[in-house]
Every structure is written in C-alpha cells, then in structure tokens.
PDB file of C-alpha atoms in Angstrom:
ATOM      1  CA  UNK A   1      17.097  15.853   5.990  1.00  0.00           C
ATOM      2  CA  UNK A   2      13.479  17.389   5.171  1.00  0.00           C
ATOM      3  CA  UNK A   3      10.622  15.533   5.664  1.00  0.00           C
ATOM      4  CA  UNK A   4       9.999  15.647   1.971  1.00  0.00           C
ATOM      5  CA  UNK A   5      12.908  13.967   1.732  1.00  0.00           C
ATOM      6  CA  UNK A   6      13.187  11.211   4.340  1.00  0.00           C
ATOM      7  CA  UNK A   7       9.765  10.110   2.826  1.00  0.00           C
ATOM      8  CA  UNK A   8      10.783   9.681  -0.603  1.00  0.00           C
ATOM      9  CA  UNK A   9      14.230   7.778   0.748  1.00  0.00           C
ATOM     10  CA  UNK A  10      11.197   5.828   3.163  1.00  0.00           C
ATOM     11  CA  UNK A  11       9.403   5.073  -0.265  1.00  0.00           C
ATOM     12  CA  UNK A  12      12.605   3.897  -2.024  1.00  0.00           C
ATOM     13  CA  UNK A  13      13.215   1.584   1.004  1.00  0.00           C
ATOM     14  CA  UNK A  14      10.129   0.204   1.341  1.00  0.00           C
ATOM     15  CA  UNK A  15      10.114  -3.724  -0.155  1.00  0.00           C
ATOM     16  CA  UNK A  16       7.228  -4.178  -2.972  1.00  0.00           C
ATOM     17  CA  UNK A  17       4.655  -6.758  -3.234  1.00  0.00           C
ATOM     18  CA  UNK A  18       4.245  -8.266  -6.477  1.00  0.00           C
ATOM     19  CA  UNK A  19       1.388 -10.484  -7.053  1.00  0.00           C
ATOM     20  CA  UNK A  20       1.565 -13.447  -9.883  1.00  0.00           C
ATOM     21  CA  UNK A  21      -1.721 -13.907 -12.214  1.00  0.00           C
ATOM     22  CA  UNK A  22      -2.335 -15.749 -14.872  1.00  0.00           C
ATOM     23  CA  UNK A  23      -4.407 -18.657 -16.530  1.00  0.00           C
ATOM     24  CA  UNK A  24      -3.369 -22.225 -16.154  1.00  0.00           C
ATOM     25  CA  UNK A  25      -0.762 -22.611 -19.083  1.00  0.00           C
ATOM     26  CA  UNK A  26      -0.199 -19.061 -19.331  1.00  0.00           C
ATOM     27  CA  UNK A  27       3.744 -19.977 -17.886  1.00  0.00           C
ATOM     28  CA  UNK A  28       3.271 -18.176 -14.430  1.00  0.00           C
ATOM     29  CA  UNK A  29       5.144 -20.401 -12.298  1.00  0.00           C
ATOM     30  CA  UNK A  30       8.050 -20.414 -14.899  1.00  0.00           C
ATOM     31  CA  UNK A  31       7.999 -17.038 -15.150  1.00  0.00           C
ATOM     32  CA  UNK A  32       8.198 -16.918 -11.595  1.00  0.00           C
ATOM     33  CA  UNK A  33      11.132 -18.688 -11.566  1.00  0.00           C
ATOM     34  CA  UNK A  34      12.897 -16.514 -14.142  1.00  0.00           C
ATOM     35  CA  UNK A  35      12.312 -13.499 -12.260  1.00  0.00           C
ATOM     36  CA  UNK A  36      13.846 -15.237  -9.104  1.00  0.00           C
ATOM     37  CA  UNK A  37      16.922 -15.952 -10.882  1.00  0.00           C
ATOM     38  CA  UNK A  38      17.009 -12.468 -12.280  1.00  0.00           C
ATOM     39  CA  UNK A  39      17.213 -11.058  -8.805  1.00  0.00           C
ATOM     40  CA  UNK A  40      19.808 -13.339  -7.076  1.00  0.00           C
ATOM     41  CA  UNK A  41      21.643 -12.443 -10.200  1.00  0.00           C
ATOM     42  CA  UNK A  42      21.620  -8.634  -9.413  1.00  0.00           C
ATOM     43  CA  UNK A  43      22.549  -9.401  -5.866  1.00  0.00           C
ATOM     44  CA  UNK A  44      18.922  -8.216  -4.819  1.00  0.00           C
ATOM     45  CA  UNK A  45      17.073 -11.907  -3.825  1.00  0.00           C
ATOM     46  CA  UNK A  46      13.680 -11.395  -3.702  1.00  0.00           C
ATOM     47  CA  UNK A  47      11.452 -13.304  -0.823  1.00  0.00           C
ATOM     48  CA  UNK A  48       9.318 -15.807  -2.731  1.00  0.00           C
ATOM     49  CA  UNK A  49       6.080 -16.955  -1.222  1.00  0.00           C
ATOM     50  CA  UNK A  50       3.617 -19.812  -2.848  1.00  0.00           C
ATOM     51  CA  UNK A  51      -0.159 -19.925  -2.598  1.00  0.00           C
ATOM     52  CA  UNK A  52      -1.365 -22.571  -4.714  1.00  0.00           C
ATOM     53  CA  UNK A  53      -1.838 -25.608  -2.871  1.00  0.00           C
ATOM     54  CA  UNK A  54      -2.413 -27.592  -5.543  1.00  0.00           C
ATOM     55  CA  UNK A  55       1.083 -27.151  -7.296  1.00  0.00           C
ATOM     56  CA  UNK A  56       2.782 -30.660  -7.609  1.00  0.00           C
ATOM     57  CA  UNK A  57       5.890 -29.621  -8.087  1.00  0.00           C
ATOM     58  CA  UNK A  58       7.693 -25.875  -7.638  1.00  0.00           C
ATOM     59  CA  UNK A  59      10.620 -24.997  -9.926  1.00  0.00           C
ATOM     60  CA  UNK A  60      11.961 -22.398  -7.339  1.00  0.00           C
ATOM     61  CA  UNK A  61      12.287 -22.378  -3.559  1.00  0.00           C
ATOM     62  CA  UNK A  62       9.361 -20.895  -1.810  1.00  0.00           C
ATOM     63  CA  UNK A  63      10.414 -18.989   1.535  1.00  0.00           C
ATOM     64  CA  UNK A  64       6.785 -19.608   2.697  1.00  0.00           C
ATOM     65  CA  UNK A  65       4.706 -22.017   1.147  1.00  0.00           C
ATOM     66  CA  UNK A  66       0.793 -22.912   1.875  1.00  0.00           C
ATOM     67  CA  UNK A  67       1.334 -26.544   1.377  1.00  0.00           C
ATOM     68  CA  UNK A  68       3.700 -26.855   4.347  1.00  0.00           C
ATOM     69  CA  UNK A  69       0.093 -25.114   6.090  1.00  0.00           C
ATOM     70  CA  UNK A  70      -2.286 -26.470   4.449  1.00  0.00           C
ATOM     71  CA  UNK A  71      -2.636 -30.325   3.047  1.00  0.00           C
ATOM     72  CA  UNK A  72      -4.862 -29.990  -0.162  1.00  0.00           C
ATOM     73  CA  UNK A  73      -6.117 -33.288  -0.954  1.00  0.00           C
ATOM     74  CA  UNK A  74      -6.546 -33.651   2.819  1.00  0.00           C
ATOM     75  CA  UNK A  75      -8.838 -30.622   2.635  1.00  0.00           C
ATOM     76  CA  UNK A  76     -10.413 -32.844  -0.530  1.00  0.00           C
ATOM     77  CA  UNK A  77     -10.812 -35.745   1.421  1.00  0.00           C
ATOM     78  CA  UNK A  78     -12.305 -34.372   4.250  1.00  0.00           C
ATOM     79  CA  UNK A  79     -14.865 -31.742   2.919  1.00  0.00           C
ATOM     80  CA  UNK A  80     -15.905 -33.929   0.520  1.00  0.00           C
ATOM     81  CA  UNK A  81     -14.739 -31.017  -2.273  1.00  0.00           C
ATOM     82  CA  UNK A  82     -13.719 -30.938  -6.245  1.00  0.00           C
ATOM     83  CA  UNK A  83     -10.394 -29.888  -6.758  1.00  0.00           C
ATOM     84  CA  UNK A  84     -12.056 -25.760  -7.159  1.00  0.00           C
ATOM     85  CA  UNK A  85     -13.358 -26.019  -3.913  1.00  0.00           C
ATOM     86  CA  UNK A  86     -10.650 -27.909  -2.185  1.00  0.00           C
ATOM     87  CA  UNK A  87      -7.844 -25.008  -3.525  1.00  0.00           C
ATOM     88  CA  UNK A  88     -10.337 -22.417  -2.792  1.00  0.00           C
ATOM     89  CA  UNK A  89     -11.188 -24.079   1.065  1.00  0.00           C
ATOM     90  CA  UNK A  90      -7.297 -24.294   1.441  1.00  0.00           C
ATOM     91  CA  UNK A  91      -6.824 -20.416   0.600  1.00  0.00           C
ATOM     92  CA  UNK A  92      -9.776 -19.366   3.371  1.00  0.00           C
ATOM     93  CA  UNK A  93      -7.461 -21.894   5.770  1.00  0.00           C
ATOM     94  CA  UNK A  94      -4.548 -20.553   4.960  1.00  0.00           C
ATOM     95  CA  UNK A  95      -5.651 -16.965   5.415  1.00  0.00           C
ATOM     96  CA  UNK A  96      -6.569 -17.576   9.075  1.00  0.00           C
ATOM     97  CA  UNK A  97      -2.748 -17.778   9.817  1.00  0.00           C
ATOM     98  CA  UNK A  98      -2.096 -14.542   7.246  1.00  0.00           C
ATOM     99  CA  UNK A  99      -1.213 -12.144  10.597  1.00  0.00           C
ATOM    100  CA  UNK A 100       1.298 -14.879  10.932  1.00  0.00           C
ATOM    101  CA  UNK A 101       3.047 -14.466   7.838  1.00  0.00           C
ATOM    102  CA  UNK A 102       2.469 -10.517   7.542  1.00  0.00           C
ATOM    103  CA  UNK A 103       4.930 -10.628  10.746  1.00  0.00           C
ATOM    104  CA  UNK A 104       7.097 -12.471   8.436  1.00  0.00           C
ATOM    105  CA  UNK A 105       6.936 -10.469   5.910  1.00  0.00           C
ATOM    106  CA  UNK A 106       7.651  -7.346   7.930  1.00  0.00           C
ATOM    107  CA  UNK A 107      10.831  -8.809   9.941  1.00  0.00           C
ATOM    108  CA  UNK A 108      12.174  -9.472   6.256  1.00  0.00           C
ATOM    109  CA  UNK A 109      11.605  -5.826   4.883  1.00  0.00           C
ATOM    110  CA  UNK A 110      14.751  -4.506   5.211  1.00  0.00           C
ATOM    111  CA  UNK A 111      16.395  -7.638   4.051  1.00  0.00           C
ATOM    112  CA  UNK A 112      14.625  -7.945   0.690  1.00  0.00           C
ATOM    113  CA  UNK A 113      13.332  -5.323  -1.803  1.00  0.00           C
ATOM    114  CA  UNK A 114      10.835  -7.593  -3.546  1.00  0.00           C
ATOM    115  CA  UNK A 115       8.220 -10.180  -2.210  1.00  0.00           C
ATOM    116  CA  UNK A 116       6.995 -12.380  -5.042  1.00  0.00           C
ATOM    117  CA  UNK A 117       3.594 -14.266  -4.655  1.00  0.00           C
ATOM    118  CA  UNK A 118       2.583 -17.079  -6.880  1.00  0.00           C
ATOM    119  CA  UNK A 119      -1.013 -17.723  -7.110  1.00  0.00           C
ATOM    120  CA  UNK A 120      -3.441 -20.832  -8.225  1.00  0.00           C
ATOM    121  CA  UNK A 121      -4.205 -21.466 -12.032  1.00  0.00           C
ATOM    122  CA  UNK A 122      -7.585 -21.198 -11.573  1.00  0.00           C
ATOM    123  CA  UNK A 123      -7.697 -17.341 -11.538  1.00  0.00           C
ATOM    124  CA  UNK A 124     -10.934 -16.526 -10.419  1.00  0.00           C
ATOM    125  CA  UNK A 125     -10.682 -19.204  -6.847  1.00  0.00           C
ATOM    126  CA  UNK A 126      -8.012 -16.330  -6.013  1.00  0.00           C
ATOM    127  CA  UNK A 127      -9.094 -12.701  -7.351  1.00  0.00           C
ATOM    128  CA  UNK A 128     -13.190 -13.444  -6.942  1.00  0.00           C
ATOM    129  CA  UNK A 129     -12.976 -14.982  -3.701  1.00  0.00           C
ATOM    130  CA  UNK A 130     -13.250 -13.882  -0.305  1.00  0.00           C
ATOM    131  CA  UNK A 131      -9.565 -15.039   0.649  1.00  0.00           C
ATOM    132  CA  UNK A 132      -7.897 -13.862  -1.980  1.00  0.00           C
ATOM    133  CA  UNK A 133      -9.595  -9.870  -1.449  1.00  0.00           C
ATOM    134  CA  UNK A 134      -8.429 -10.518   2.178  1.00  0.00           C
ATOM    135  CA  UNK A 135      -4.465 -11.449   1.024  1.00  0.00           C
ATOM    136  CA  UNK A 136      -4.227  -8.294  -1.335  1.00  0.00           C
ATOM    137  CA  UNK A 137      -5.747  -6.257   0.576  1.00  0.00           C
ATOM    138  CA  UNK A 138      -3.689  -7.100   3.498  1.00  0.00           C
ATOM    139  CA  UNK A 139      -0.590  -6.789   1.257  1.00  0.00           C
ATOM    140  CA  UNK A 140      -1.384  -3.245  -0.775  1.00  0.00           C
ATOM    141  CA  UNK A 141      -2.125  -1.854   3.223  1.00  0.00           C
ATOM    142  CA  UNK A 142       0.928  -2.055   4.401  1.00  0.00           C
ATOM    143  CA  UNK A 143       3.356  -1.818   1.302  1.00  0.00           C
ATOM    144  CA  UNK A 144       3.503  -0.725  -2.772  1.00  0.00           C
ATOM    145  CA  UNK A 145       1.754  -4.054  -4.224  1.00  0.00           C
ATOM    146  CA  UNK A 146       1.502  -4.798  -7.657  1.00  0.00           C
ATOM    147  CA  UNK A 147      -0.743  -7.265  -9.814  1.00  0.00           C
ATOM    148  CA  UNK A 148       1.048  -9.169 -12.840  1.00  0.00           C
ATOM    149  CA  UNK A 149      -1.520 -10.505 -14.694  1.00  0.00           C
ATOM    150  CA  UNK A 150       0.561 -13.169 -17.080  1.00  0.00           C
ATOM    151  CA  UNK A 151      -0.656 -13.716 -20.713  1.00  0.00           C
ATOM    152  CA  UNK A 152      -0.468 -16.682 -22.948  1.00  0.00           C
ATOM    153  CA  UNK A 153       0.509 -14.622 -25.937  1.00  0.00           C
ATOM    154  CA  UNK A 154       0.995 -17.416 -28.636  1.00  0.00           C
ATOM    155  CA  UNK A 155      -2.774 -18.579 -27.239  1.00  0.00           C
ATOM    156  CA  UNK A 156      -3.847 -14.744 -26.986  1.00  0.00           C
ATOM    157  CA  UNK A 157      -2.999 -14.475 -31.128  1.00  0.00           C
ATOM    158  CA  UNK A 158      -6.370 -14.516 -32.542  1.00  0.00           C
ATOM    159  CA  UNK A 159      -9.051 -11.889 -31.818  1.00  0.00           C
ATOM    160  CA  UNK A 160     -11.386 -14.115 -29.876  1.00  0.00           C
ATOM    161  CA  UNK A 161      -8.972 -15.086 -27.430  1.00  0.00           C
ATOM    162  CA  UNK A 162      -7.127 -11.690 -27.098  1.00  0.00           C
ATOM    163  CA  UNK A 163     -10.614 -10.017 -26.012  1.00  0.00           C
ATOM    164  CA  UNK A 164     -10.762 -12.816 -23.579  1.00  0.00           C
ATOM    165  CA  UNK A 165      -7.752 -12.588 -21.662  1.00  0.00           C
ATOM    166  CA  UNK A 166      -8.451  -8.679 -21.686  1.00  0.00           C
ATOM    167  CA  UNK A 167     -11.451  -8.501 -20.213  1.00  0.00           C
ATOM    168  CA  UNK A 168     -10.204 -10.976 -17.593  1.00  0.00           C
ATOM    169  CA  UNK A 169      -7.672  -8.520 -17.086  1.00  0.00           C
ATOM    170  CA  UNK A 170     -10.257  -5.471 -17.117  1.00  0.00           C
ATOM    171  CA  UNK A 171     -12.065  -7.419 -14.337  1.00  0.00           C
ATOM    172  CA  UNK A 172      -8.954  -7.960 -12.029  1.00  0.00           C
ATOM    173  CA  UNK A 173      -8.042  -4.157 -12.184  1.00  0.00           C
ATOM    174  CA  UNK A 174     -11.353  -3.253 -11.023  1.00  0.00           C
ATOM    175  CA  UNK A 175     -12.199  -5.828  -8.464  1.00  0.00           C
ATOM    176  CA  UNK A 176      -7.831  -5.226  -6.956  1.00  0.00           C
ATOM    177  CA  UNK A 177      -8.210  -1.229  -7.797  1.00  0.00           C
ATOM    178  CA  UNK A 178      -4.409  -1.795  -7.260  1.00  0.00           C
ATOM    179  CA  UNK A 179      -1.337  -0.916  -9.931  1.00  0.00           C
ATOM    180  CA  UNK A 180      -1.619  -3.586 -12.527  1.00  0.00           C
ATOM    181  CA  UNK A 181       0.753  -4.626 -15.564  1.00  0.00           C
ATOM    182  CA  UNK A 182       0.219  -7.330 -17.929  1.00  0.00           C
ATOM    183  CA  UNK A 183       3.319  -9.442 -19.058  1.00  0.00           C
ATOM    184  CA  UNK A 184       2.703 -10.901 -21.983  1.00  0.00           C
ATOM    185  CA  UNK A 185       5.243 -14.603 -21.663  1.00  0.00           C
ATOM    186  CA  UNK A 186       6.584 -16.664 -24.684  1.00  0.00           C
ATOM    187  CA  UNK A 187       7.687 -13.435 -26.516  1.00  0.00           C
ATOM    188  CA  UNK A 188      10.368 -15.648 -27.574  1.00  0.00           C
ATOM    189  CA  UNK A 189       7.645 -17.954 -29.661  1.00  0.00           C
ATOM    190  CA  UNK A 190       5.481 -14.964 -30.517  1.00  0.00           C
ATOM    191  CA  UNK A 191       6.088 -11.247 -30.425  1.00  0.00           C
ATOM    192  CA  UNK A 192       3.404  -9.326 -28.410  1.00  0.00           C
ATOM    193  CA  UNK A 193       3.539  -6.706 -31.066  1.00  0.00           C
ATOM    194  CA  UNK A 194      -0.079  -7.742 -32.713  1.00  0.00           C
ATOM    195  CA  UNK A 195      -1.245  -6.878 -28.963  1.00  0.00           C
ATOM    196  CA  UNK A 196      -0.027  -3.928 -28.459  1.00  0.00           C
ATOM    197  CA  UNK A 197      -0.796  -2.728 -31.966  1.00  0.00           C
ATOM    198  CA  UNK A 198      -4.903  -3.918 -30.998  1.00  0.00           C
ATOM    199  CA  UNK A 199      -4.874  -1.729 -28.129  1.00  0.00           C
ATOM    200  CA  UNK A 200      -3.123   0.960 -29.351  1.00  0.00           C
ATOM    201  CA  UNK A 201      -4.829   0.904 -32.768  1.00  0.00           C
ATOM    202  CA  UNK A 202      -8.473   0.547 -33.021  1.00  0.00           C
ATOM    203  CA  UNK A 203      -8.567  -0.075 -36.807  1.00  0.00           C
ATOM    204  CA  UNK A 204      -6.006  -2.832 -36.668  1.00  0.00           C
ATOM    205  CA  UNK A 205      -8.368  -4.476 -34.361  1.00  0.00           C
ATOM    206  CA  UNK A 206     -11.306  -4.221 -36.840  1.00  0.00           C
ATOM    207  CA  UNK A 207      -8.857  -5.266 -39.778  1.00  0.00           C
ATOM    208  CA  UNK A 208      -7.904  -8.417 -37.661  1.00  0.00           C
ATOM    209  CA  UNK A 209     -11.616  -9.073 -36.875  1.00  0.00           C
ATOM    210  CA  UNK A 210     -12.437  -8.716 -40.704  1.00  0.00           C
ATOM    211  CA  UNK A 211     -10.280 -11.054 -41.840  1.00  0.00           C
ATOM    212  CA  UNK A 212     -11.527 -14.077 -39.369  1.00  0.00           C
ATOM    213  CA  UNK A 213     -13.399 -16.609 -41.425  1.00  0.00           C
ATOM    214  CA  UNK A 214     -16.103 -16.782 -38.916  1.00  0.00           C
ATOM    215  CA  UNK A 215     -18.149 -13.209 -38.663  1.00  0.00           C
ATOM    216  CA  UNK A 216     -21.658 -12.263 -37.362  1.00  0.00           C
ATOM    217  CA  UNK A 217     -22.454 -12.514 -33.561  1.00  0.00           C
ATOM    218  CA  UNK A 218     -19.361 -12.752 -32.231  1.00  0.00           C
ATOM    219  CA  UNK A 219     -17.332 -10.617 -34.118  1.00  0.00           C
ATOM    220  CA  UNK A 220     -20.041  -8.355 -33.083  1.00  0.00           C
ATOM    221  CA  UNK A 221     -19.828  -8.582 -29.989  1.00  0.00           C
ATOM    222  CA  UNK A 222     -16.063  -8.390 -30.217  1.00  0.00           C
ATOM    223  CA  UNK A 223     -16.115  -4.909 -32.175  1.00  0.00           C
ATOM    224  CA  UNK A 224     -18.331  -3.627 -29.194  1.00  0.00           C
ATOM    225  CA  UNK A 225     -16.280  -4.977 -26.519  1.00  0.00           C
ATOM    226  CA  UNK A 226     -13.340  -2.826 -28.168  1.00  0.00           C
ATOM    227  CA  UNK A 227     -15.051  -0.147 -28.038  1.00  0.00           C
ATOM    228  CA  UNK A 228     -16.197  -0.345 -24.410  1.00  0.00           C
ATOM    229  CA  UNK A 229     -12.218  -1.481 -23.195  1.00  0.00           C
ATOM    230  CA  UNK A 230     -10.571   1.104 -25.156  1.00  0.00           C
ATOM    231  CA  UNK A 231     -10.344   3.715 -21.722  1.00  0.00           C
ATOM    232  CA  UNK A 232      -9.103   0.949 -20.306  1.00  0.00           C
ATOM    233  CA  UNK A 233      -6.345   0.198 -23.048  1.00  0.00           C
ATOM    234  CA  UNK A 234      -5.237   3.996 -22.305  1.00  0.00           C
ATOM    235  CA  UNK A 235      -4.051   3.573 -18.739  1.00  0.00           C
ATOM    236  CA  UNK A 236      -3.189  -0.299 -18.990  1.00  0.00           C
ATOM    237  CA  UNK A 237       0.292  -1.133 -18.506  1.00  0.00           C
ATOM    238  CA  UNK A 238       1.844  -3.738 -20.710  1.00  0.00           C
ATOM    239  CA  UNK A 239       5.451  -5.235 -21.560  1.00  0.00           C
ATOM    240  CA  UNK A 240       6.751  -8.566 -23.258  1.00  0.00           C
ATOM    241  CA  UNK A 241       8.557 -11.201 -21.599  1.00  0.00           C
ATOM    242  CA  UNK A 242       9.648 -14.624 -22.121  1.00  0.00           C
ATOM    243  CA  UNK A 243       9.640 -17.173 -19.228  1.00  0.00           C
ATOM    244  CA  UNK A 244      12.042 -19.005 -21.180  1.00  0.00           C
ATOM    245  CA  UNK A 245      15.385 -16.568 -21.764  1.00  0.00           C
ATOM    246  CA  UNK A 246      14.623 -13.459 -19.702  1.00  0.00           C
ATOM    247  CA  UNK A 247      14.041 -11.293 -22.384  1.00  0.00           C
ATOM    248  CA  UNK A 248      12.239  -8.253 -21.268  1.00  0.00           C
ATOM    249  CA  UNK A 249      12.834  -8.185 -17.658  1.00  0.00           C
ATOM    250  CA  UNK A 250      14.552  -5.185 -17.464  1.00  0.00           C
ATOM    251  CA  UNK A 251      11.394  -3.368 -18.839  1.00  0.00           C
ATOM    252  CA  UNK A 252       9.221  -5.314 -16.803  1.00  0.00           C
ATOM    253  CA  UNK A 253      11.173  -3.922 -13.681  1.00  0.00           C
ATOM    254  CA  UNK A 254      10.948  -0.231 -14.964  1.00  0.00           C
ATOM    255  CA  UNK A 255       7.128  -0.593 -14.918  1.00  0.00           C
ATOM    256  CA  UNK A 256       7.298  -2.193 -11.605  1.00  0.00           C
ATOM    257  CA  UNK A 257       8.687   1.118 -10.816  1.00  0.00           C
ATOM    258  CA  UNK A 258       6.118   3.001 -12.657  1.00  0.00           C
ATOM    259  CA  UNK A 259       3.422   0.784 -10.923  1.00  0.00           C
ATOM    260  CA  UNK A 260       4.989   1.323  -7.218  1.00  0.00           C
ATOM    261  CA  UNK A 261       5.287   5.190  -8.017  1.00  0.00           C
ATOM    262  CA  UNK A 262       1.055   4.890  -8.683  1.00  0.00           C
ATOM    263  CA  UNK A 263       0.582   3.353  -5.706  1.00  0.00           C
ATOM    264  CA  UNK A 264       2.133   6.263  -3.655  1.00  0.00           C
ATOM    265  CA  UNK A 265       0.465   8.940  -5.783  1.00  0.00           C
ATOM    266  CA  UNK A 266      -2.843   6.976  -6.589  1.00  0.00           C
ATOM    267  CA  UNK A 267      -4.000   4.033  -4.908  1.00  0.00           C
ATOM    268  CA  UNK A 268      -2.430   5.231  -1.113  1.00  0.00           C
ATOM    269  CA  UNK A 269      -3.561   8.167  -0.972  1.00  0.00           C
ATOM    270  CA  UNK A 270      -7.371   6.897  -1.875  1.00  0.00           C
ATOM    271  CA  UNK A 271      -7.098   4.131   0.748  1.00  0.00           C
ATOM    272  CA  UNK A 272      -6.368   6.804   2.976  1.00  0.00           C
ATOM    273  CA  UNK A 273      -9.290   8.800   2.479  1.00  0.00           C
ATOM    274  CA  UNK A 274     -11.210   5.481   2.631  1.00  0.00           C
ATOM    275  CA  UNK A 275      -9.862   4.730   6.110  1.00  0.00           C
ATOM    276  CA  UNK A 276     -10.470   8.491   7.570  1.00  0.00           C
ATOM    277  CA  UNK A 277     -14.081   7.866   6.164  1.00  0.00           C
ATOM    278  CA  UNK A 278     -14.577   4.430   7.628  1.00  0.00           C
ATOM    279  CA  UNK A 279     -13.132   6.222  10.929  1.00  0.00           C
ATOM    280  CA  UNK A 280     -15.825   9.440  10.153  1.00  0.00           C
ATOM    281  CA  UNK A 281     -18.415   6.986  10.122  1.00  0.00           C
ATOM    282  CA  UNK A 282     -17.343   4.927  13.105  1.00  0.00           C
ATOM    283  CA  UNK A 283     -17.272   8.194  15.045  1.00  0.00           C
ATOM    284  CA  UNK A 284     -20.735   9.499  13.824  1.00  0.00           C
ATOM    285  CA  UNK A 285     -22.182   5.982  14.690  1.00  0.00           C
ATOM    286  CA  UNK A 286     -20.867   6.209  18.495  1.00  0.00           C
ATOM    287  CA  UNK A 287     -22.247   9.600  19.137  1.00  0.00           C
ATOM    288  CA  UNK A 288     -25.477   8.596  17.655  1.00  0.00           C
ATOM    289  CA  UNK A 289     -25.889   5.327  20.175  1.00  0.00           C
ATOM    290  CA  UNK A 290     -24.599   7.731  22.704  1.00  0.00           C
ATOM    291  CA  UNK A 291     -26.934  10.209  22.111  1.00  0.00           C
ATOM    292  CA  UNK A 292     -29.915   7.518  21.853  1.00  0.00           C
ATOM    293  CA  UNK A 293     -28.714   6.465  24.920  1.00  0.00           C
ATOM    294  CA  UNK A 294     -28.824   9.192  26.812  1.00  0.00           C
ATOM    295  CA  UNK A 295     -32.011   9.967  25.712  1.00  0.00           C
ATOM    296  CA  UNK A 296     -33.065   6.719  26.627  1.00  0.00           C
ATOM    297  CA  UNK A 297     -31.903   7.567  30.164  1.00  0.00           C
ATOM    298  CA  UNK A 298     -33.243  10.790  30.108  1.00  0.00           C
ATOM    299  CA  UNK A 299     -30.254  12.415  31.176  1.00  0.00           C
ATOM    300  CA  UNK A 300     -29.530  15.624  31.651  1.00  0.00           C
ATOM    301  CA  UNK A 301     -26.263  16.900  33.222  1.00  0.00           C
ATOM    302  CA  UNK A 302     -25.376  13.968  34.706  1.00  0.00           C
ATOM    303  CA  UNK A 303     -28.289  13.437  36.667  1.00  0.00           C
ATOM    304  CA  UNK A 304     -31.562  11.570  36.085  1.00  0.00           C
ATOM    305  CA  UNK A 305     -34.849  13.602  35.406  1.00  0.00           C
TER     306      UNK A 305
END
C-alpha cells in the first residue's frame, strides 16, 4: 500500500470529535439525543460525553459525564458562586482531569467512529472561557473535531434575532478557527429556508428588514452587519434538522464529512505550521540564553579567559 494511501485509509479510520453548541432552548441536548439514536441505529454507536454540570436531567446515556467529577451546586456552595460562575468553576475543575479522559478517548478510537460532546446552555461560560479553549483545543490536536453550533430556527425567524444568533456564530468560528456547521433544529415547526435564502440573498435580507414595523437604528445597524457577515455567509456551512423526527440527519452527516475533510486540508495542516513555529521559536530562544551565557562566562573553547 503507498503511503498516500495508508494515510487516507488512516484518515477514514480516525474517530471524529463533534462538539454540541447552542443557546439555552435552542434543543441541543435533544438533538443530541436524536443523533445518538441515529447511530446505534446504523450499527455505528457513537461515544457520548457530557459537560454541562448543571444539566438536571440527561435524555441519553453519557459514557463520561462531568457531574460524576464534578458536584455543581457543591462548587456553588463552597465558592460562594452564581450559577455562571459555579458551571464555569466546574469546567476549569473538570479540565484538570482532561489527560484523564483524552486516555479514554484514545483506548475507545478504534471502537467508535464518532465522539459526541454536549456542552452548557450558557454558550459563552464554554467557547469564551479559558477551559473550554483548553477542551477543543485538546480535542482538534489529536483528531478531525467539529463545532455544531445549534439554532433555534422558529426563534431565529425575524431579522433581529437571525443577525443575533449569526454573529454568535461568526464569533465561535473565529475564536475555535476549527470546521464549523450550523444545524438549524425544529425544521419540523419552521423550515430554515428564510435562513438560507438571507445568507444566500442579500436583497431578501433588505426586503425582510423593510417590511419590520420598527426601522431606524437598528435596522441600521442590521443592514450593516449584513454587509460586514456576508464573507462569512460564503464559507459557512449550514443544514436543517429537527430534534424531534430526524429529519435531515443524513445531510447533516455528509457535512460532517465535508467538515472532517477541512480539517485535514485546512485547519491540520495550519496547526502544524503553528507547532514547527512555536518549536522555531523555542529553539531560537535556547541558543540565545546559551549564547548570553556563554558570554557571561566569557568562554571561549571550552576554557575560561
């Protein structure tokens, strides 16, 4: 077998991360549990791990989850913290013991092509905070990872709230850098059409802004913010599902795929260059202190002057 070819059968082998986003309400969790089923049904059960500690109630099985780690309202109780700071203090525990479950994660690679992470409510405890840059970029180092950012789409129907949700999703790509797809749930109450059309279609935004009763400031600001995302509309990757009856997970998994594919051809090899850098860097900064310190010594040869 060429080496060309034992690395794309490495890449087809290799399990994929995909990491759960969305809003409180936006039907994450169900959706969560939809995809789950999906995969036992295809023979292909994915490995399911949960990091929101302040979930009261999961409706799937998590393989690993960080309330059997972590105790939230302990964490509440004893740091004296709001329920923010008491999920975000139970992430920054949790990740202490992340080598831990990496190991786990790597002993089950050949068992399970998918590794599904559920995340807190509160998006920005997890993507703006120290722990949560630490968990995805562990994950996206050592295999594909992907970012499902999950929309609300009967909430996401009027202008003001579309713009919203996509600028929280502009801001995730960029802080991640890491393949990204936004699902757009509850297709089955509301098509995700209107959305698609908005992005693809600058007009129909401005037609949908026109016909808002309220105008001035904000639909000011909204016709510039369309403007400024509309690069970002180009590359973004988007497909409808519904939590509820599966629809659209067949095309969600086909842009997995695409998203796993841009994470060989994109996103690894950059985070290669970015290591060999760091490693440039490192190696520049010994010989300087070793330099310095030979001058310091005033050595020459091997043998003081």
């Amino acid at each position: 077998m060429s080496e060309e070819n034992q690395e794309s059968k490495a890449q087809n082998d290799a399990p994929v991360n995909i990491i759960m986003i969305g809003m409180a309400g936006s039907g994450k969790t169900t959706l969560m549990q939809r995809i789950n089923a999906y995969l036992h049904e295809r023979k292909t059960p994915p490995y399911v791990l949960n990091l929101d500690p302040a979930v009261t109630k999961l409706p799937f099985q998590a393989n690993i989850d960080i309330r059997d780690t972590v105790d939230y309202k302990q964490v509440m109780k004893e740091y004296g913290l709001g329920p923010n700071g008491g999920i975000l203090t139970s992430l920054n525990l949790f990740t202490t013991k992340l080598d831990q479950v990496m190991q786990i994660v790597d002993k089950r690679a050949g068992e399970n092509k998918y590794f599904l992470y559920d995340t807190p409510g509160q998006i920005e405890i997890f993507t703006w905070s120290a722990s949560g840059a630490i968990i995805t970029n562990t994950l996206a180092s050592t295999y594909p990872t992907v970012v499902v950012y999950v929309v609300d789409t009967p909430r996401t129907a009027s202008p003001a709230t579309f713009m919203s949700n996509m600028m929280y999703a502009c801001s995730i790509l960029y802080k991640t850098q890491l393949p990204f797809l936004v699902a757009f749930n509850k297709t089955d109450v509301v098509s995700h059409d209107f959305a698609v059309s908005w992005m693809t279609d600058f007009e129909a935004f401005q037609q949908a802004l026109r016909g808002q009763e309220d105008e001035g400031f904000m639909n000011s600001l909204m016709n510039s913010m369309s403007l400024v995302l509309d690069e970002f509309y180009n590359h973004l990757r988007v497909v409808g599902v519904s939590a509820m009856t599966g629809q659209g997970l067949d095309e969600f998994f086909v842009k997995i795929d695409e998203a796993v594919k841009e994470y060989y051809e994109e996103y690894k090899p950059a985070m290669q260059r970015q290591m060999e850098k760091k490693r440039d860097a490192e190696r520049e900064q010994k010989k300087e202190h070793l330099q310095r310190l030979m001058a310091d010594l005033s050595v020459t040869d091997g043998k003081e002057v």
